[in-house]
PDB file of C-alpha atoms in Angstrom:
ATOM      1  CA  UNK A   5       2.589   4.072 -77.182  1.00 63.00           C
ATOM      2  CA  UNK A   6       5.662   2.720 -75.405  1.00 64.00           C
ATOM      3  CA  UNK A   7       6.461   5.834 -73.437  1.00 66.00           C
ATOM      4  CA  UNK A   8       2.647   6.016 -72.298  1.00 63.00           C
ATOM      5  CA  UNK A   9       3.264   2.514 -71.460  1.00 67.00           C
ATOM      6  CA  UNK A  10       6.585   3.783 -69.418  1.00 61.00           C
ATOM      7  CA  UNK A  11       4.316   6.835 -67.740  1.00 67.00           C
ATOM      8  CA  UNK A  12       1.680   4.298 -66.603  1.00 67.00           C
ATOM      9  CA  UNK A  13       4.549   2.152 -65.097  1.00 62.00           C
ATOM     10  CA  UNK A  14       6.142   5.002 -63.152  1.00 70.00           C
ATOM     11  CA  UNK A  15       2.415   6.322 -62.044  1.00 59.00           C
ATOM     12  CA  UNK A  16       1.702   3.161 -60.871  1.00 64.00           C
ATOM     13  CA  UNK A  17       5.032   2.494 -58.856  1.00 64.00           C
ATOM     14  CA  UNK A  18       5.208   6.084 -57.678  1.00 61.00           C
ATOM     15  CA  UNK A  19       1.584   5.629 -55.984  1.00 69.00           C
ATOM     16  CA  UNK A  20       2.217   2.066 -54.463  1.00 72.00           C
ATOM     17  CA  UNK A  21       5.637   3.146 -52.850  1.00 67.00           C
ATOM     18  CA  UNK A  22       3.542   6.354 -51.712  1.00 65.00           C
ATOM     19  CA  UNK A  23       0.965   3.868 -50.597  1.00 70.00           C
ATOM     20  CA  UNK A  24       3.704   2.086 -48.643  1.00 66.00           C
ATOM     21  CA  UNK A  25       5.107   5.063 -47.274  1.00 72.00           C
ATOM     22  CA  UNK A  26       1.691   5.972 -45.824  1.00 66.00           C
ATOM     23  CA  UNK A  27       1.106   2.734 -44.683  1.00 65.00           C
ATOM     24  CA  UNK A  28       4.435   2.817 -42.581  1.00 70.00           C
ATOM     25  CA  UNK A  29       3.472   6.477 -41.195  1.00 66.00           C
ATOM     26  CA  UNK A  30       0.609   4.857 -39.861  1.00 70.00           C
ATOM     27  CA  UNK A  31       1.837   2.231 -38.446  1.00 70.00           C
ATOM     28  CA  UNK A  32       4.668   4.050 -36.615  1.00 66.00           C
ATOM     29  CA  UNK A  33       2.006   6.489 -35.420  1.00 69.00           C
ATOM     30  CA  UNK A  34       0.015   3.813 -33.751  1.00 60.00           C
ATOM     31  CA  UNK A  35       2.923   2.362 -32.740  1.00 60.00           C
ATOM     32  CA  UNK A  36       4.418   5.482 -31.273  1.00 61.00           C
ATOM     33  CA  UNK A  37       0.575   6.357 -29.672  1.00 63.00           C
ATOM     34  CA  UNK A  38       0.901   2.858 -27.712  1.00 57.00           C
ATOM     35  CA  UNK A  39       4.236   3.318 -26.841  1.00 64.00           C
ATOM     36  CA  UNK A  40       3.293   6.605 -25.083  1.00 65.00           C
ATOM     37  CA  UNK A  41       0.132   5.019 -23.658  1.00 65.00           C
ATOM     38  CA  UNK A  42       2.061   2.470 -22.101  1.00 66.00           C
ATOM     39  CA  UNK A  43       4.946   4.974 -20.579  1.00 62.00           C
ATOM     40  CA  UNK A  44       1.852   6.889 -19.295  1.00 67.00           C
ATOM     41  CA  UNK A  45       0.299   2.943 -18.041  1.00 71.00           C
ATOM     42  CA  UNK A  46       4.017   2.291 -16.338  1.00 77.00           C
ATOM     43  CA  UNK A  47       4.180   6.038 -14.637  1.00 70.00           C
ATOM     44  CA  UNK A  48       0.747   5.783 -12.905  1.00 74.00           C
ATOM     45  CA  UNK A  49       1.394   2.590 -11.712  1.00 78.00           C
ATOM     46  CA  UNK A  50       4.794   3.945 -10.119  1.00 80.00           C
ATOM     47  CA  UNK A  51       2.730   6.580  -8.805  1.00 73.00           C
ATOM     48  CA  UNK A  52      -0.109   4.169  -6.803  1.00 72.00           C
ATOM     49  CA  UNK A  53       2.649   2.072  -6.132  1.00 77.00           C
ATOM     50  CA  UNK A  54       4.790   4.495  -4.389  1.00 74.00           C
ATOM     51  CA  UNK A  55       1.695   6.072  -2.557  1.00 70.00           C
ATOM     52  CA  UNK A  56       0.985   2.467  -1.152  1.00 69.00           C
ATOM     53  CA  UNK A  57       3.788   2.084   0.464  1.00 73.00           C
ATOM     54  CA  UNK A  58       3.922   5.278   1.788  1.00 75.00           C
ATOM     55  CA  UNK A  59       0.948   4.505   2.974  1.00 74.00           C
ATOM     56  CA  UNK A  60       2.231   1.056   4.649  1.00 73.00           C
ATOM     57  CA  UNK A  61       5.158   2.537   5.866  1.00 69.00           C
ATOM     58  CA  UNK A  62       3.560   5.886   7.640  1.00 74.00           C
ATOM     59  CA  UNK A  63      -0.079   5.056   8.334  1.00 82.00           C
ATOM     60  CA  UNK A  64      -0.538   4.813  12.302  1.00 84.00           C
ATOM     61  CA  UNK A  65       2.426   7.358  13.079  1.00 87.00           C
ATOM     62  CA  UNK A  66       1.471   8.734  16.611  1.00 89.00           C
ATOM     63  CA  UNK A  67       2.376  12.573  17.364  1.00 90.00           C
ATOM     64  CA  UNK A  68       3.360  14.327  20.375  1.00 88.00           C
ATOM     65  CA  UNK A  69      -0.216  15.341  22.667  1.00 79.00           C
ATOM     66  CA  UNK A  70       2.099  17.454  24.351  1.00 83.00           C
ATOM     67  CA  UNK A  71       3.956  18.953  21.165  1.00 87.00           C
ATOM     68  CA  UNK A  72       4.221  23.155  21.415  1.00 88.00           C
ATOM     69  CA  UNK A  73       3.823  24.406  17.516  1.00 93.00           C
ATOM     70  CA  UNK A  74       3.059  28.254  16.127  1.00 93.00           C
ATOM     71  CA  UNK A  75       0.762  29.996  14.346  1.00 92.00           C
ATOM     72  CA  UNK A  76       1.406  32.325  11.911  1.00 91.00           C
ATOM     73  CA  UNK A  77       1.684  35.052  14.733  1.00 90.00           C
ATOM     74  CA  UNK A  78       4.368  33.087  16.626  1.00 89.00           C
ATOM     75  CA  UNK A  79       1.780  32.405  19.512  1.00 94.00           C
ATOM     76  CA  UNK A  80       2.326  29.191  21.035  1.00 94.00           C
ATOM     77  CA  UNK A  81      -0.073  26.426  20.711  1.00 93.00           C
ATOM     78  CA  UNK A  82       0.001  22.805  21.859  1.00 91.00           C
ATOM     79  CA  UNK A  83      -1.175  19.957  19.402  1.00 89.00           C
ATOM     80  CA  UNK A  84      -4.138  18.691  20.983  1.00 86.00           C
ATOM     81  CA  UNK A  85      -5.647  21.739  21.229  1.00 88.00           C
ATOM     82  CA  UNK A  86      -6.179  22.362  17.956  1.00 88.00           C
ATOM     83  CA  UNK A  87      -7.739  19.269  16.737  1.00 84.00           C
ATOM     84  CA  UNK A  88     -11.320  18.759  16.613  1.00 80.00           C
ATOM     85  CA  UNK A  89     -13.126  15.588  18.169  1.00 85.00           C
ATOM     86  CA  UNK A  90     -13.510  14.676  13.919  1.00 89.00           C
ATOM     87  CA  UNK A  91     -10.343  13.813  12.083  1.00 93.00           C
ATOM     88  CA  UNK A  92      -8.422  16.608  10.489  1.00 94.00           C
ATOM     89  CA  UNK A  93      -6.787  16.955   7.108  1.00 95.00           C
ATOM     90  CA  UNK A  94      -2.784  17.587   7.688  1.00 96.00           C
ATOM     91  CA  UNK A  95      -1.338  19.453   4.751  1.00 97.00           C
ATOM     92  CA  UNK A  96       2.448  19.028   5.623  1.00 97.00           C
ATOM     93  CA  UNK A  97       4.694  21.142   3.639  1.00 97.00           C
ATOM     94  CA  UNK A  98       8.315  22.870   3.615  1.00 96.00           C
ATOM     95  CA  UNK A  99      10.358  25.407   2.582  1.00 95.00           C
ATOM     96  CA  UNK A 100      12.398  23.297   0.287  1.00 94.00           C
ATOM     97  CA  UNK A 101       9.981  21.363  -1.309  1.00 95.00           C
ATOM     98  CA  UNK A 102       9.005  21.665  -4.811  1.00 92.00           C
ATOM     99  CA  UNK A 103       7.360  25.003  -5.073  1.00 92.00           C
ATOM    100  CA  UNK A 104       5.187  23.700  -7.761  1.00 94.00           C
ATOM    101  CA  UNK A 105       4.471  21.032  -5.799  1.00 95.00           C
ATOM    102  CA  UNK A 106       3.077  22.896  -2.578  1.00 96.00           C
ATOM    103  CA  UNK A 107       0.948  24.831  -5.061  1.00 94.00           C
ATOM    104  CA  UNK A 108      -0.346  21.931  -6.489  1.00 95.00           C
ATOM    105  CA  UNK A 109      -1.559  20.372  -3.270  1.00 95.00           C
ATOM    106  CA  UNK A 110      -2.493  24.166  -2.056  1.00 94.00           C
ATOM    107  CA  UNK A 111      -4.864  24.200  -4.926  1.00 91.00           C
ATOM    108  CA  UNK A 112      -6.139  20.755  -5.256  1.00 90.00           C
ATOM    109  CA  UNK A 113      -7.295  20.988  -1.518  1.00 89.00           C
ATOM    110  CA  UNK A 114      -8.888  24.904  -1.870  1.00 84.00           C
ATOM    111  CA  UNK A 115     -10.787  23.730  -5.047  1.00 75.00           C
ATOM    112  CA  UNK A 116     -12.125  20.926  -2.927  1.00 68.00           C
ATOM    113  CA  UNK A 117     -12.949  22.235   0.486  1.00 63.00           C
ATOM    114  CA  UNK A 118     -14.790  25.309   0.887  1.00 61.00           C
ATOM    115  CA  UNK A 119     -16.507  25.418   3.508  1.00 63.00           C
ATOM    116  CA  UNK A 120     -16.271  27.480   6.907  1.00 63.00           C
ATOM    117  CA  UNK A 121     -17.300  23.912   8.890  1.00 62.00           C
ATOM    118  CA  UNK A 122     -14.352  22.201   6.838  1.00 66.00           C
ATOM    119  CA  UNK A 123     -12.095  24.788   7.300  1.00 74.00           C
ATOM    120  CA  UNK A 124     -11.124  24.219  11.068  1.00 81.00           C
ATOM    121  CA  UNK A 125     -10.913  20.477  10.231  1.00 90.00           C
ATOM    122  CA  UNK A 126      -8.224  21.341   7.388  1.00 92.00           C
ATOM    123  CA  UNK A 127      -4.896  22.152   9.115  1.00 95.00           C
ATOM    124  CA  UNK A 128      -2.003  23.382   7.352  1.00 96.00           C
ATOM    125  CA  UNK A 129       1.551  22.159   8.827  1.00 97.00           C
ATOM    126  CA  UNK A 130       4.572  24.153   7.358  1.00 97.00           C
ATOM    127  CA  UNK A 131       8.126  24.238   7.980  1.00 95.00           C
ATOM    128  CA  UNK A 132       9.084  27.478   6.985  1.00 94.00           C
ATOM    129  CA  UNK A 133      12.310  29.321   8.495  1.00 92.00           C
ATOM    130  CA  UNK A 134      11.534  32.568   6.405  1.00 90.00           C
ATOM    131  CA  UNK A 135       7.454  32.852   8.443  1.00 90.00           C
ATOM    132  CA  UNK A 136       7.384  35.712   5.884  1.00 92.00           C
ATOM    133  CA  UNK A 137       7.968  34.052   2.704  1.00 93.00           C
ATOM    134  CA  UNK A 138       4.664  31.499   4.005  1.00 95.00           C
ATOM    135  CA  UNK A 139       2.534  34.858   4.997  1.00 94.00           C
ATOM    136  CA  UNK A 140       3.475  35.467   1.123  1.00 94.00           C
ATOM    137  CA  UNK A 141       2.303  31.906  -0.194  1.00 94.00           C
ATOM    138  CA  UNK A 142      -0.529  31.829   2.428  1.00 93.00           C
ATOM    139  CA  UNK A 143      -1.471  35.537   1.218  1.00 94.00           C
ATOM    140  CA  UNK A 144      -0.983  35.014  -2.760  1.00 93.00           C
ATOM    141  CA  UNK A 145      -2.843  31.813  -2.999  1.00 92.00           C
ATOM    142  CA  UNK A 146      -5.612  33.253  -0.585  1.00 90.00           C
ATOM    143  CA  UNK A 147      -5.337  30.376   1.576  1.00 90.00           C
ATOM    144  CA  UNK A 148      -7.973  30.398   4.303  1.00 86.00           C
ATOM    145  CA  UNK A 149      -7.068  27.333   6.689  1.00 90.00           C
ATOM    146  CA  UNK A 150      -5.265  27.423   9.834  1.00 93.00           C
ATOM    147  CA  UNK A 151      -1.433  27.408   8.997  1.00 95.00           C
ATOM    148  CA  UNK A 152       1.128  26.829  12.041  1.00 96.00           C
ATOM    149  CA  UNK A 153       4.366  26.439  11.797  1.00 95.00           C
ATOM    150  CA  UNK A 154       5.912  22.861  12.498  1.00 94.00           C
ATOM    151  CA  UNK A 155       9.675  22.011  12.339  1.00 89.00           C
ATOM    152  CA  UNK A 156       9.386  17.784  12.263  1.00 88.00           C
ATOM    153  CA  UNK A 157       7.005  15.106  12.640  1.00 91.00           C
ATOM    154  CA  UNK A 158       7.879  12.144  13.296  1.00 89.00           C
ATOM    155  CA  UNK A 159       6.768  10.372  10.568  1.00 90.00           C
ATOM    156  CA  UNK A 160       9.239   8.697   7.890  1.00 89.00           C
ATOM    157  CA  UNK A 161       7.456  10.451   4.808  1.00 89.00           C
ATOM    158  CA  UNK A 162       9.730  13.577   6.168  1.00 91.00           C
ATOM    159  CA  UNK A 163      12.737  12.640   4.605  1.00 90.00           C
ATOM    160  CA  UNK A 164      11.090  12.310   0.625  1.00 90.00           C
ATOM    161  CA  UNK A 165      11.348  16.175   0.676  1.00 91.00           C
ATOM    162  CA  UNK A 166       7.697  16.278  -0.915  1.00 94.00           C
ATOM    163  CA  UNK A 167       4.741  17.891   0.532  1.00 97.00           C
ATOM    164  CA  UNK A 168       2.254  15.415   1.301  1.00 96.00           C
ATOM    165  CA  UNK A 169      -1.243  15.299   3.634  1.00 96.00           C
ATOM    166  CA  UNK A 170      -2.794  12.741   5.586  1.00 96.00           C
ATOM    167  CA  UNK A 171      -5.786  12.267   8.394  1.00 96.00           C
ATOM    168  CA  UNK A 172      -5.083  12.885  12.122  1.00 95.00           C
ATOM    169  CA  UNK A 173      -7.713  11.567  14.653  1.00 94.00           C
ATOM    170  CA  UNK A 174      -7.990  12.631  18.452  1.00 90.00           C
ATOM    171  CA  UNK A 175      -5.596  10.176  19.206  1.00 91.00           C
ATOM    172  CA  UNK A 176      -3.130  11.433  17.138  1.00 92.00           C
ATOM    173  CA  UNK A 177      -2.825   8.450  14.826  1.00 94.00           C
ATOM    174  CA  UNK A 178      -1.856   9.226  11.143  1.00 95.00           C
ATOM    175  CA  UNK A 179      -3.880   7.065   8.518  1.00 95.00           C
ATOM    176  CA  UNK A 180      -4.454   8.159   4.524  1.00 95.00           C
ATOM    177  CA  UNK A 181      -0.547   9.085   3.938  1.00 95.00           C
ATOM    178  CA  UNK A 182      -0.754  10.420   0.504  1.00 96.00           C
ATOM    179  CA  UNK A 183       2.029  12.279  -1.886  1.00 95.00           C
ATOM    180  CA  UNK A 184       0.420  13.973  -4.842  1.00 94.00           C
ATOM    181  CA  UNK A 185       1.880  13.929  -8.462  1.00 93.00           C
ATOM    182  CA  UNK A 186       1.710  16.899  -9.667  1.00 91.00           C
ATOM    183  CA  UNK A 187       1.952  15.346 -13.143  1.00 91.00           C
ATOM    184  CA  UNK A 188      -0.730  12.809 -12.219  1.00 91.00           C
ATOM    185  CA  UNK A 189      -3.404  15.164 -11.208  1.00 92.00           C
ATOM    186  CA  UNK A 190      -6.607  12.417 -11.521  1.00 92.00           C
ATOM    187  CA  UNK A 191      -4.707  10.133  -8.936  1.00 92.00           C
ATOM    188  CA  UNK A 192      -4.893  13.384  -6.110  1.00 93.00           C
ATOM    189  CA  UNK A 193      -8.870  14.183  -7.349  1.00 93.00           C
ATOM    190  CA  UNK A 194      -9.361  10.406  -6.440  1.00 93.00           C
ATOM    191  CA  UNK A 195      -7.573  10.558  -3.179  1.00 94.00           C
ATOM    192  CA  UNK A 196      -9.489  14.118  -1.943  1.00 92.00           C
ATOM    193  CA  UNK A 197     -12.978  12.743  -3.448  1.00 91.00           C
ATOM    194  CA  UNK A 198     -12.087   9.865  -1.436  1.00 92.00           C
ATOM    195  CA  UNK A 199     -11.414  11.974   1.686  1.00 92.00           C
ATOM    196  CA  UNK A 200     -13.885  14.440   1.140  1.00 88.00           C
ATOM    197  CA  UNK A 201     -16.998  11.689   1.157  1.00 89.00           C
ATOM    198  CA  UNK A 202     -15.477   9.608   4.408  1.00 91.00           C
ATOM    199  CA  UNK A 203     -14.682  12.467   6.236  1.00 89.00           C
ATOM    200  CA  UNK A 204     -16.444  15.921   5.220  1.00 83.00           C
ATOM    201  CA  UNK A 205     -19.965  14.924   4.155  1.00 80.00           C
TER     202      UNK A 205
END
């Protein structure tokens, strides 16, 4: 009788440290699932908050009217005559950006736009020394927008060695700086949805 006594003792302590045990997985996992909620919550704040002031500190950049750039075929074209009388998307990348990165945008902004009217309002503006390693991006990635080749702008978002885009009106002005994340893909969908109903539809 005593050692079922014993048995019952150790059955019952045995299943309320397991309980206990449990009980603490849990709560670490909950605690662990907020903790990486709230590293996401800090990153995507970093992210809007950097893309506002890159915004603040870019928006109403004025380019050169007289600027000479190239296309892909090393003709010579000046600035103003490829705009439109409609605001046109700038996709500004280099050479020595983030590969990953230029994809990323490349995508986002073929998945978006498709459409021949939208296409000559979408400009691609690359700084590529090696014109043949961009025929191979432009060519892989089946890129169908006008691509020229541009050295600088004069815009500060140059130095953050990121591809970014932004509008460009008749006048020149810049306005909509933006820098996608590639690891915070919703904030670009917002940005092109965004651009895509003020300026495309």
């Amino acid at each position: 009788m005593y050692k079922v006594k014993v048995i019952i003792a150790i059955l019952l302590l045995v299943d309320i440290l397991l309980s206990v045990i449990c009980l603490n997985l849990f709560k670490d996992k909950a605690s662990l699932t907020a903790e990486k909620q709230s590293v996401k919550d800090d990153r995507l704040i970093e992210v809007l908050e950097n893309n506002f002031k890159i915004g603040v500190y870019n928006d109403n950049s004025i380019l050169d009217t007289t600027r000479v750039i190239h296309d892909l075929n090393k003709n010579e074209v000046g600035l103003s005559e490829i705009l439109t009388d409609k605001p046109c998307l700038i996709i500004r990348f280099a050479e020595t950006n983030c590969e990953e990165c230029v994809r990323f945008l490349l995508i986002k902004v073929m998945r978006l736009y498709n459409s021949d009217l939208f296409n000559k309002r979408i400009l691609l503006f690359a700084s590529y020394p090696n014109r043949q390693a961009l025929k191979i991006l432009v060519d892989r990635l089946n890129i169908k927008y006008p691509v020229y080749l541009v050295d600088k702008l004069p815009i500060s978002c140059e130095r953050i060695n990121f591809p970014y885009c932004f509008m460009l009106d008749s006048t020149m002005r810049t306005s909509h700086v933006f820098v996608p994340d590639k690891y915070e893909p919703q904030i670009a969908n917002t940005y092109f949805e965004l651009i895509e109903n003020r300026y495309f539809k």
